[in-house]
Amino acid sequence: MKVDVYVLYGGKSVEHEVSLLTALSIINALNKEKYNVYPIYITKNGIWYNKGLVRETIKDVGELKNFSTKSILKSIAEDFLKKIKANTRTVIFPALHGTNGEDGTIQGLLELLDVPYVGNGIMASAVGFDKAMTKELFSKANVPQAQYEILDYQEWIKSEKDSYVRLEEAIGYPCFVKPARLGSSVGINRCGNIEELKEAINEAFFYDIKLVIEKEIIGREMQISVIGNESPKSSVIGEFIQEKPFMDYSAKYLDGKLIPVIPARLSDEITSKMQETALKIFKLLNCNGLARVDYFVSHNDKFFVNEINTMPGFTKASMTPVLWEKTDGTSYQQLIEKLIEYAFERHEKKGTLLYDRRII
């Protein structure tokens, strides 16, 4: 019997277009002899649309989009819930990035439906998506990272000048201003003086009410992929050579000027330590399925964790699939199938738990 795979993509997120690219790759890569593939498009207004069973290759992301006049509630009920067939092996693949997809919200819905789904659960997704929360957790766990401060919108409104003074004294320049709960480098800016800091903070507060301000680390940007459930595995380390001072949205998705170097040019000792740290973080956040841990490595081979991404970019050219191909020869299609297996494995284990008090 074929497995029914429902691929969720799009969503109410500034990373909507990135999600379309991920979904296009996943849908086309899934073996139609083994899987019944159903794309579920979520518009920028949050309306769900089921495109039906896919039998042929989808050539363009434009084919993945649709328009519906239904309400959000009705669209979820009719285009998603009613379409899930009873008595079949079904798995949900949330190919969603950013808000309302990577932050624990969609995971909460899928947990209530008690259906297997690819990737991380509610807690790992919510905490991993919140840069401020992960910074605090990393600090408690002695994970090396850049010096940082957290800026809350209400604090900034009440005492803007005092906020700038605090940040200049604690962090200084150059620094980076980041929305706490956003990805794909949206809303992130490098600041070299007070004027740039003010401008960056004003922009970042359009995207979130909580910001992370980090001291700049001069170093190479590297990434490690981790996959699995209770016994996760770490990939080799990948490095990006880039023209820009940091990987903004254009550098990642539009310019095409990032050159991956895999494996990264590192000693065996630091490679091992970085892989151990990636596994430590994966377990610390109680991750499942997959995650990508991003690093800075300085000129003297000191490494600093930048962030964890609980639903990394997942096109064929994205770092996560490329890392596994270089690690053990796992193809893009094979990696997708592994993630589906992890989803079933996690769901089956959860099914053994008791939800009534045991009387001895």
PDB file of C-alpha atoms in Angstrom, residues 42-315:
ATOM      1  CA  ILE A  42      -1.502  27.823   2.313  1.00  0.00           C
ATOM      2  CA  THR A  43      -1.947  31.360   1.003  1.00  0.00           C
ATOM      3  CA  LYS A  44      -0.393  34.453   2.555  1.00  0.00           C
ATOM      4  CA  ASN A  45      -3.820  35.052   4.110  1.00  0.00           C
ATOM      5  CA  GLY A  46      -3.785  31.623   5.737  1.00  0.00           C
ATOM      6  CA  ILE A  47      -6.324  29.924   3.444  1.00  0.00           C
ATOM      7  CA  TRP A  48      -5.619  26.259   2.661  1.00  0.00           C
ATOM      8  CA  TYR A  49      -6.019  24.759  -0.817  1.00  0.00           C
ATOM      9  CA  ASN A  50      -5.644  21.081  -1.747  1.00  0.00           C
ATOM     10  CA  LYS A  51      -4.279  20.684  -5.274  1.00  0.00           C
ATOM     11  CA  GLY A  52      -5.138  16.990  -5.438  1.00  0.00           C
ATOM     12  CA  LEU A  53      -3.007  13.977  -6.277  1.00  0.00           C
ATOM     13  CA  VAL A  54       0.175  14.805  -8.193  1.00  0.00           C
ATOM     14  CA  ARG A  55       1.200  12.347 -10.894  1.00  0.00           C
ATOM     15  CA  GLU A  56       3.531  14.438 -13.062  1.00  0.00           C
ATOM     16  CA  THR A  57       6.537  16.666 -12.470  1.00  0.00           C
ATOM     17  CA  ILE A  58       5.651  20.216 -11.451  1.00  0.00           C
ATOM     18  CA  LYS A  59       7.784  22.538 -13.546  1.00  0.00           C
ATOM     19  CA  ASP A  60       7.366  25.890 -11.831  1.00  0.00           C
ATOM     20  CA  VAL A  61       6.447  27.264  -8.399  1.00  0.00           C
ATOM     21  CA  GLY A  62       3.607  29.150 -10.077  1.00  0.00           C
ATOM     22  CA  GLU A  63       1.848  25.810 -10.534  1.00  0.00           C
ATOM     23  CA  LEU A  64       1.868  25.349  -6.775  1.00  0.00           C
ATOM     24  CA  LYS A  65      -0.255  28.419  -6.085  1.00  0.00           C
ATOM     25  CA  ASN A  66      -4.035  28.728  -6.010  1.00  0.00           C
ATOM     26  CA  PHE A  67      -6.673  31.202  -4.909  1.00  0.00           C
ATOM     27  CA  SER A  68      -9.668  30.408  -2.732  1.00  0.00           C
ATOM     28  CA  THR A  69     -12.482  32.534  -1.301  1.00  0.00           C
ATOM     29  CA  LYS A  70     -13.146  30.175   1.606  1.00  0.00           C
ATOM     30  CA  SER A  71     -12.553  31.199   5.186  1.00  0.00           C
ATOM     31  CA  ILE A  72      -9.454  29.861   6.917  1.00  0.00           C
ATOM     32  CA  LEU A  73     -11.500  27.534   9.116  1.00  0.00           C
ATOM     33  CA  LYS A  74     -13.591  26.195   6.240  1.00  0.00           C
ATOM     34  CA  SER A  75     -10.556  25.728   4.015  1.00  0.00           C
ATOM     35  CA  ILE A  76      -8.731  23.692   6.671  1.00  0.00           C
ATOM     36  CA  ALA A  77     -11.834  21.571   7.272  1.00  0.00           C
ATOM     37  CA  GLU A  78     -12.651  20.953   3.604  1.00  0.00           C
ATOM     38  CA  ASP A  79      -9.295  21.091   1.795  1.00  0.00           C
ATOM     39  CA  PHE A  80      -7.222  19.315   4.422  1.00  0.00           C
ATOM     40  CA  LEU A  81      -9.116  17.398   7.086  1.00  0.00           C
ATOM     41  CA  LYS A  82     -11.764  15.950   4.761  1.00  0.00           C
ATOM     42  CA  LYS A  83      -9.130  14.894   2.236  1.00  0.00           C
ATOM     43  CA  ILE A  84      -7.134  12.756   4.665  1.00  0.00           C
ATOM     44  CA  LYS A  85      -8.220   9.205   3.964  1.00  0.00           C
ATOM     45  CA  ALA A  86      -9.112   6.767   6.710  1.00  0.00           C
ATOM     46  CA  ASN A  87      -7.286   3.449   7.067  1.00  0.00           C
ATOM     47  CA  THR A  88      -4.226   4.577   5.115  1.00  0.00           C
ATOM     48  CA  ARG A  89      -0.615   5.200   6.085  1.00  0.00           C
ATOM     49  CA  THR A  90      -0.527   8.974   6.099  1.00  0.00           C
ATOM     50  CA  VAL A  91       2.243  11.438   6.896  1.00  0.00           C
ATOM     51  CA  ILE A  92       2.329  15.234   6.779  1.00  0.00           C
ATOM     52  CA  PHE A  93       5.428  16.975   5.432  1.00  0.00           C
ATOM     53  CA  PRO A  94       5.414  20.622   6.602  1.00  0.00           C
ATOM     54  CA  ALA A  95       7.606  22.307   3.985  1.00  0.00           C
ATOM     55  CA  LEU A  96       6.977  25.575   5.803  1.00  0.00           C
ATOM     56  CA  HIS A  97       9.523  28.175   6.849  1.00  0.00           C
ATOM     57  CA  GLY A  98       9.134  30.973   9.342  1.00  0.00           C
ATOM     58  CA  THR A  99       6.070  32.162  11.208  1.00  0.00           C
ATOM     59  CA  ASN A 100       3.019  29.873  11.353  1.00  0.00           C
ATOM     60  CA  GLY A 101       4.998  26.913  10.089  1.00  0.00           C
ATOM     61  CA  GLU A 102       8.345  26.562  11.780  1.00  0.00           C
ATOM     62  CA  ASP A 103       7.379  28.055  15.140  1.00  0.00           C
ATOM     63  CA  GLY A 104       5.322  25.245  16.695  1.00  0.00           C
ATOM     64  CA  THR A 105       1.898  26.417  15.510  1.00  0.00           C
ATOM     65  CA  ILE A 106       1.358  23.901  12.715  1.00  0.00           C
ATOM     66  CA  GLN A 107       3.003  21.232  14.869  1.00  0.00           C
ATOM     67  CA  GLY A 108       0.374  21.850  17.569  1.00  0.00           C
ATOM     68  CA  LEU A 109      -2.419  21.283  15.058  1.00  0.00           C
ATOM     69  CA  LEU A 110      -0.840  18.066  13.800  1.00  0.00           C
ATOM     70  CA  GLU A 111      -0.339  16.789  17.346  1.00  0.00           C
ATOM     71  CA  LEU A 112      -4.038  17.319  18.070  1.00  0.00           C
ATOM     72  CA  LEU A 113      -4.907  15.430  14.886  1.00  0.00           C
ATOM     73  CA  ASP A 114      -2.597  12.608  16.064  1.00  0.00           C
ATOM     74  CA  VAL A 115      -1.075  12.195  12.624  1.00  0.00           C
ATOM     75  CA  PRO A 116       2.603  11.480  11.845  1.00  0.00           C
ATOM     76  CA  TYR A 117       4.515  14.496  10.548  1.00  0.00           C
ATOM     77  CA  VAL A 118       8.050  15.191   9.408  1.00  0.00           C
ATOM     78  CA  GLY A 119      10.344  17.264  11.563  1.00  0.00           C
ATOM     79  CA  ASN A 120      10.379  18.723  15.018  1.00  0.00           C
ATOM     80  CA  GLY A 121       7.625  18.811  17.596  1.00  0.00           C
ATOM     81  CA  ILE A 122       6.001  21.777  19.292  1.00  0.00           C
ATOM     82  CA  MET A 123       8.669  22.613  21.865  1.00  0.00           C
ATOM     83  CA  ALA A 124      11.710  22.191  19.645  1.00  0.00           C
ATOM     84  CA  SER A 125      10.055  24.188  16.873  1.00  0.00           C
ATOM     85  CA  ALA A 126       8.886  27.027  19.135  1.00  0.00           C
ATOM     86  CA  VAL A 127      12.117  27.348  21.092  1.00  0.00           C
ATOM     87  CA  GLY A 128      14.383  26.809  18.092  1.00  0.00           C
ATOM     88  CA  PHE A 129      12.509  29.505  16.183  1.00  0.00           C
ATOM     89  CA  ASP A 130      12.989  32.047  18.975  1.00  0.00           C
ATOM     90  CA  LYS A 131      16.582  33.294  18.790  1.00  0.00           C
ATOM     91  CA  ALA A 132      16.296  34.961  22.209  1.00  0.00           C
ATOM     92  CA  MET A 133      15.169  31.722  23.853  1.00  0.00           C
ATOM     93  CA  THR A 134      17.880  29.660  22.188  1.00  0.00           C
ATOM     94  CA  LYS A 135      20.508  32.196  23.218  1.00  0.00           C
ATOM     95  CA  GLU A 136      19.401  31.852  26.832  1.00  0.00           C
ATOM     96  CA  LEU A 137      19.378  28.040  26.628  1.00  0.00           C
ATOM     97  CA  PHE A 138      22.784  27.942  24.975  1.00  0.00           C
ATOM     98  CA  SER A 139      24.125  30.198  27.706  1.00  0.00           C
ATOM     99  CA  LYS A 140      22.866  27.836  30.432  1.00  0.00           C
ATOM    100  CA  ALA A 141      24.368  24.848  28.607  1.00  0.00           C
ATOM    101  CA  ASN A 142      27.748  26.567  28.065  1.00  0.00           C
ATOM    102  CA  VAL A 143      27.424  26.506  24.283  1.00  0.00           C
ATOM    103  CA  PRO A 144      29.928  28.997  22.793  1.00  0.00           C
ATOM    104  CA  GLN A 145      28.148  31.915  21.116  1.00  0.00           C
ATOM    105  CA  ALA A 146      28.483  35.625  20.408  1.00  0.00           C
ATOM    106  CA  GLN A 147      27.896  38.169  23.154  1.00  0.00           C
ATOM    107  CA  TYR A 148      24.258  39.246  22.948  1.00  0.00           C
ATOM    108  CA  GLU A 149      21.506  41.388  24.424  1.00  0.00           C
ATOM    109  CA  ILE A 150      17.725  41.088  24.115  1.00  0.00           C
ATOM    110  CA  LEU A 151      15.597  44.156  23.406  1.00  0.00           C
ATOM    111  CA  ASP A 152      11.854  44.122  24.072  1.00  0.00           C
ATOM    112  CA  TYR A 153       9.535  46.473  22.187  1.00  0.00           C
ATOM    113  CA  GLN A 154       7.927  47.852  25.361  1.00  0.00           C
ATOM    114  CA  GLU A 155      11.317  48.600  26.882  1.00  0.00           C
ATOM    115  CA  TRP A 156      12.309  50.424  23.698  1.00  0.00           C
ATOM    116  CA  ILE A 157       9.085  52.453  23.607  1.00  0.00           C
ATOM    117  CA  LYS A 158       9.381  53.483  27.256  1.00  0.00           C
ATOM    118  CA  SER A 159      13.070  54.407  27.220  1.00  0.00           C
ATOM    119  CA  GLU A 160      14.506  54.441  23.711  1.00  0.00           C
ATOM    120  CA  LYS A 161      17.586  56.482  24.605  1.00  0.00           C
ATOM    121  CA  ASP A 162      18.404  54.259  27.585  1.00  0.00           C
ATOM    122  CA  SER A 163      18.095  51.206  25.331  1.00  0.00           C
ATOM    123  CA  TYR A 164      20.705  52.569  22.949  1.00  0.00           C
ATOM    124  CA  VAL A 165      23.052  53.361  25.834  1.00  0.00           C
ATOM    125  CA  ARG A 166      22.669  49.841  27.238  1.00  0.00           C
ATOM    126  CA  LEU A 167      23.346  48.224  23.877  1.00  0.00           C
ATOM    127  CA  GLU A 168      26.361  50.405  23.107  1.00  0.00           C
ATOM    128  CA  GLU A 169      27.894  49.665  26.510  1.00  0.00           C
ATOM    129  CA  ALA A 170      27.181  45.930  26.466  1.00  0.00           C
ATOM    130  CA  ILE A 171      27.720  45.110  22.772  1.00  0.00           C
ATOM    131  CA  GLY A 172      29.284  48.042  20.960  1.00  0.00           C
ATOM    132  CA  TYR A 173      30.038  48.110  17.228  1.00  0.00           C
ATOM    133  CA  PRO A 174      29.940  46.462  14.836  1.00  0.00           C
ATOM    134  CA  CYS A 175      26.863  44.480  15.839  1.00  0.00           C
ATOM    135  CA  PHE A 176      23.902  42.730  14.263  1.00  0.00           C
ATOM    136  CA  VAL A 177      20.248  43.446  14.943  1.00  0.00           C
ATOM    137  CA  LYS A 178      17.896  40.499  14.408  1.00  0.00           C
ATOM    138  CA  PRO A 179      14.172  39.894  14.901  1.00  0.00           C
ATOM    139  CA  ALA A 180      14.004  37.120  17.491  1.00  0.00           C
ATOM    140  CA  ARG A 181      11.458  35.033  15.601  1.00  0.00           C
ATOM    141  CA  LEU A 182      12.210  35.123  11.904  1.00  0.00           C
ATOM    142  CA  GLY A 183      14.437  33.316   9.435  1.00  0.00           C
ATOM    143  CA  SER A 184      16.138  33.550   6.040  1.00  0.00           C
ATOM    144  CA  SER A 185      18.001  36.669   7.257  1.00  0.00           C
ATOM    145  CA  VAL A 186      14.857  38.809   6.882  1.00  0.00           C
ATOM    146  CA  GLY A 187      15.035  42.000   8.952  1.00  0.00           C
ATOM    147  CA  ILE A 188      18.685  41.486   9.918  1.00  0.00           C
ATOM    148  CA  ASN A 189      21.146  44.366   9.620  1.00  0.00           C
ATOM    149  CA  ARG A 190      24.769  45.033  10.479  1.00  0.00           C
ATOM    150  CA  CYS A 191      25.393  48.257  12.399  1.00  0.00           C
ATOM    151  CA  GLY A 192      28.604  50.235  12.628  1.00  0.00           C
ATOM    152  CA  ASN A 193      27.354  53.301  14.509  1.00  0.00           C
ATOM    153  CA  ILE A 194      24.425  54.706  16.465  1.00  0.00           C
ATOM    154  CA  GLU A 195      22.564  55.937  13.378  1.00  0.00           C
ATOM    155  CA  GLU A 196      22.666  52.493  11.770  1.00  0.00           C
ATOM    156  CA  LEU A 197      21.656  50.900  15.074  1.00  0.00           C
ATOM    157  CA  LYS A 198      18.567  53.111  15.351  1.00  0.00           C
ATOM    158  CA  GLU A 199      17.579  52.409  11.749  1.00  0.00           C
ATOM    159  CA  ALA A 200      18.094  48.651  12.129  1.00  0.00           C
ATOM    160  CA  ILE A 201      16.059  48.479  15.336  1.00  0.00           C
ATOM    161  CA  ASN A 202      13.222  50.440  13.762  1.00  0.00           C
ATOM    162  CA  GLU A 203      13.167  48.034  10.800  1.00  0.00           C
ATOM    163  CA  ALA A 204      13.435  44.868  12.901  1.00  0.00           C
ATOM    164  CA  PHE A 205      10.464  45.894  15.060  1.00  0.00           C
ATOM    165  CA  PHE A 206       8.289  45.699  11.937  1.00  0.00           C
ATOM    166  CA  TYR A 207       8.827  41.929  12.047  1.00  0.00           C
ATOM    167  CA  ASP A 208       8.824  41.108  15.771  1.00  0.00           C
ATOM    168  CA  ILE A 209       8.339  42.657  19.205  1.00  0.00           C
ATOM    169  CA  LYS A 210      11.544  41.092  20.531  1.00  0.00           C
ATOM    170  CA  LEU A 211      15.020  41.546  19.089  1.00  0.00           C
ATOM    171  CA  VAL A 212      18.448  40.004  19.562  1.00  0.00           C
ATOM    172  CA  ILE A 213      21.475  42.289  19.270  1.00  0.00           C
ATOM    173  CA  GLU A 214      24.761  40.425  18.807  1.00  0.00           C
ATOM    174  CA  LYS A 215      28.383  41.420  18.776  1.00  0.00           C
ATOM    175  CA  GLU A 216      29.934  40.752  15.377  1.00  0.00           C
ATOM    176  CA  ILE A 217      32.223  37.756  15.101  1.00  0.00           C
ATOM    177  CA  ILE A 218      34.742  37.857  12.288  1.00  0.00           C
ATOM    178  CA  GLY A 219      34.905  34.360  10.919  1.00  0.00           C
ATOM    179  CA  ARG A 220      33.833  31.840   8.352  1.00  0.00           C
ATOM    180  CA  GLU A 221      30.197  30.707   8.274  1.00  0.00           C
ATOM    181  CA  MET A 222      29.704  26.956   8.554  1.00  0.00           C
ATOM    182  CA  GLN A 223      26.806  24.560   8.924  1.00  0.00           C
ATOM    183  CA  ILE A 224      26.168  21.058  10.232  1.00  0.00           C
ATOM    184  CA  SER A 225      23.052  18.989   9.591  1.00  0.00           C
ATOM    185  CA  VAL A 226      21.686  16.613  12.216  1.00  0.00           C
ATOM    186  CA  ILE A 227      19.028  13.967  11.480  1.00  0.00           C
ATOM    187  CA  GLY A 228      17.339  11.267  13.544  1.00  0.00           C
ATOM    188  CA  ASN A 229      15.268  10.910  16.695  1.00  0.00           C
ATOM    189  CA  GLU A 230      16.680   9.405  19.899  1.00  0.00           C
ATOM    190  CA  SER A 231      20.000   8.520  18.249  1.00  0.00           C
ATOM    191  CA  PRO A 232      20.752  11.474  15.948  1.00  0.00           C
ATOM    192  CA  LYS A 233      23.616  11.593  13.478  1.00  0.00           C
ATOM    193  CA  SER A 234      25.783  14.540  12.492  1.00  0.00           C
ATOM    194  CA  SER A 235      26.849  15.334   8.942  1.00  0.00           C
ATOM    195  CA  VAL A 236      30.221  16.603   7.822  1.00  0.00           C
ATOM    196  CA  ILE A 237      30.690  20.359   8.105  1.00  0.00           C
ATOM    197  CA  GLY A 238      29.912  22.644   5.199  1.00  0.00           C
ATOM    198  CA  GLU A 239      31.318  26.100   4.605  1.00  0.00           C
ATOM    199  CA  PHE A 240      30.131  28.979   2.433  1.00  0.00           C
ATOM    200  CA  ILE A 241      32.490  31.299   0.579  1.00  0.00           C
ATOM    201  CA  GLN A 242      30.650  34.549  -0.041  1.00  0.00           C
ATOM    202  CA  GLU A 243      31.117  38.035  -1.430  1.00  0.00           C
ATOM    203  CA  LYS A 244      28.869  39.881   1.043  1.00  0.00           C
ATOM    204  CA  PRO A 245      29.769  40.570   4.705  1.00  0.00           C
ATOM    205  CA  PHE A 246      26.908  38.357   5.849  1.00  0.00           C
ATOM    206  CA  MET A 247      24.375  36.046   4.197  1.00  0.00           C
ATOM    207  CA  ASP A 248      21.295  38.229   3.787  1.00  0.00           C
ATOM    208  CA  TYR A 249      18.127  37.104   1.983  1.00  0.00           C
ATOM    209  CA  SER A 250      19.476  38.057  -1.466  1.00  0.00           C
ATOM    210  CA  ALA A 251      22.746  36.232  -0.926  1.00  0.00           C
ATOM    211  CA  LYS A 252      20.918  33.075   0.132  1.00  0.00           C
ATOM    212  CA  TYR A 253      18.181  32.929  -2.477  1.00  0.00           C
ATOM    213  CA  LEU A 254      18.666  35.419  -5.314  1.00  0.00           C
ATOM    214  CA  ASP A 255      22.273  36.244  -6.121  1.00  0.00           C
ATOM    215  CA  GLY A 256      23.600  32.727  -6.575  1.00  0.00           C
ATOM    216  CA  LYS A 257      27.044  33.846  -5.382  1.00  0.00           C
ATOM    217  CA  LEU A 258      27.490  31.447  -2.469  1.00  0.00           C
ATOM    218  CA  ILE A 259      30.082  28.757  -3.062  1.00  0.00           C
ATOM    219  CA  PRO A 260      29.846  25.716  -0.734  1.00  0.00           C
ATOM    220  CA  VAL A 261      33.048  24.016   0.410  1.00  0.00           C
ATOM    221  CA  ILE A 262      32.329  20.518   1.744  1.00  0.00           C
ATOM    222  CA  PRO A 263      33.873  19.266   3.891  1.00  0.00           C
ATOM    223  CA  ALA A 264      34.978  22.544   5.426  1.00  0.00           C
ATOM    224  CA  ARG A 265      38.652  23.301   5.793  1.00  0.00           C
ATOM    225  CA  LEU A 266      39.113  22.443   9.474  1.00  0.00           C
ATOM    226  CA  SER A 267      41.306  20.267  11.657  1.00  0.00           C
ATOM    227  CA  ASP A 268      39.966  16.897  12.775  1.00  0.00           C
ATOM    228  CA  GLU A 269      39.903  18.139  16.368  1.00  0.00           C
ATOM    229  CA  ILE A 270      37.692  21.175  15.799  1.00  0.00           C
ATOM    230  CA  THR A 271      35.516  19.204  13.367  1.00  0.00           C
ATOM    231  CA  SER A 272      34.818  16.612  16.054  1.00  0.00           C
ATOM    232  CA  LYS A 273      34.044  19.272  18.680  1.00  0.00           C
ATOM    233  CA  MET A 274      31.648  21.111  16.390  1.00  0.00           C
ATOM    234  CA  GLN A 275      29.829  17.887  15.522  1.00  0.00           C
ATOM    235  CA  GLU A 276      29.553  16.999  19.215  1.00  0.00           C
ATOM    236  CA  THR A 277      28.140  20.461  19.928  1.00  0.00           C
ATOM    237  CA  ALA A 278      25.571  20.105  17.136  1.00  0.00           C
ATOM    238  CA  LEU A 279      24.376  16.797  18.615  1.00  0.00           C
ATOM    239  CA  LYS A 280      24.301  18.366  22.088  1.00  0.00           C
ATOM    240  CA  ILE A 281      22.070  21.189  20.832  1.00  0.00           C
ATOM    241  CA  PHE A 282      19.792  18.761  18.977  1.00  0.00           C
ATOM    242  CA  LYS A 283      19.225  16.816  22.194  1.00  0.00           C
ATOM    243  CA  LEU A 284      19.013  19.965  24.343  1.00  0.00           C
ATOM    244  CA  LEU A 285      16.020  21.199  22.341  1.00  0.00           C
ATOM    245  CA  ASN A 286      14.518  17.687  22.127  1.00  0.00           C
ATOM    246  CA  CYS A 287      14.643  17.818  18.324  1.00  0.00           C
ATOM    247  CA  ASN A 288      13.282  15.143  16.021  1.00  0.00           C
ATOM    248  CA  GLY A 289      13.753  14.500  12.329  1.00  0.00           C
ATOM    249  CA  LEU A 290      16.182  17.180  11.274  1.00  0.00           C
ATOM    250  CA  ALA A 291      17.880  20.421  12.184  1.00  0.00           C
ATOM    251  CA  ARG A 292      20.757  22.517  10.926  1.00  0.00           C
ATOM    252  CA  VAL A 293      23.222  24.176  13.288  1.00  0.00           C
ATOM    253  CA  ASP A 294      25.019  27.280  12.002  1.00  0.00           C
ATOM    254  CA  TYR A 295      28.456  28.342  13.206  1.00  0.00           C
ATOM    255  CA  PHE A 296      31.078  31.045  12.974  1.00  0.00           C
ATOM    256  CA  VAL A 297      34.701  29.894  13.045  1.00  0.00           C
ATOM    257  CA  SER A 298      37.304  32.559  13.798  1.00  0.00           C
ATOM    258  CA  HIS A 299      40.828  32.807  12.383  1.00  0.00           C
ATOM    259  CA  ASN A 300      42.261  31.006  15.442  1.00  0.00           C
ATOM    260  CA  ASP A 301      39.828  28.083  15.015  1.00  0.00           C
ATOM    261  CA  LYS A 302      37.483  29.065  17.819  1.00  0.00           C
ATOM    262  CA  PHE A 303      33.885  28.251  16.958  1.00  0.00           C
ATOM    263  CA  PHE A 304      30.684  29.976  18.001  1.00  0.00           C
ATOM    264  CA  VAL A 305      27.138  28.720  17.441  1.00  0.00           C
ATOM    265  CA  ASN A 306      25.072  31.245  15.526  1.00  0.00           C
ATOM    266  CA  GLU A 307      21.669  29.528  15.591  1.00  0.00           C
ATOM    267  CA  ILE A 308      19.709  26.326  15.069  1.00  0.00           C
ATOM    268  CA  ASN A 309      17.253  26.000  12.185  1.00  0.00           C
ATOM    269  CA  THR A 310      14.528  23.412  12.835  1.00  0.00           C
ATOM    270  CA  MET A 311      13.217  23.480   9.247  1.00  0.00           C
ATOM    271  CA  PRO A 312      16.181  24.430   7.075  1.00  0.00           C
ATOM    272  CA  GLY A 313      15.964  25.209   3.387  1.00  0.00           C
ATOM    273  CA  PHE A 314      15.362  21.930   1.599  1.00  0.00           C
ATOM    274  CA  THR A 315      15.794  22.271  -2.140  1.00  0.00           C
TER     275      THR A 315
END
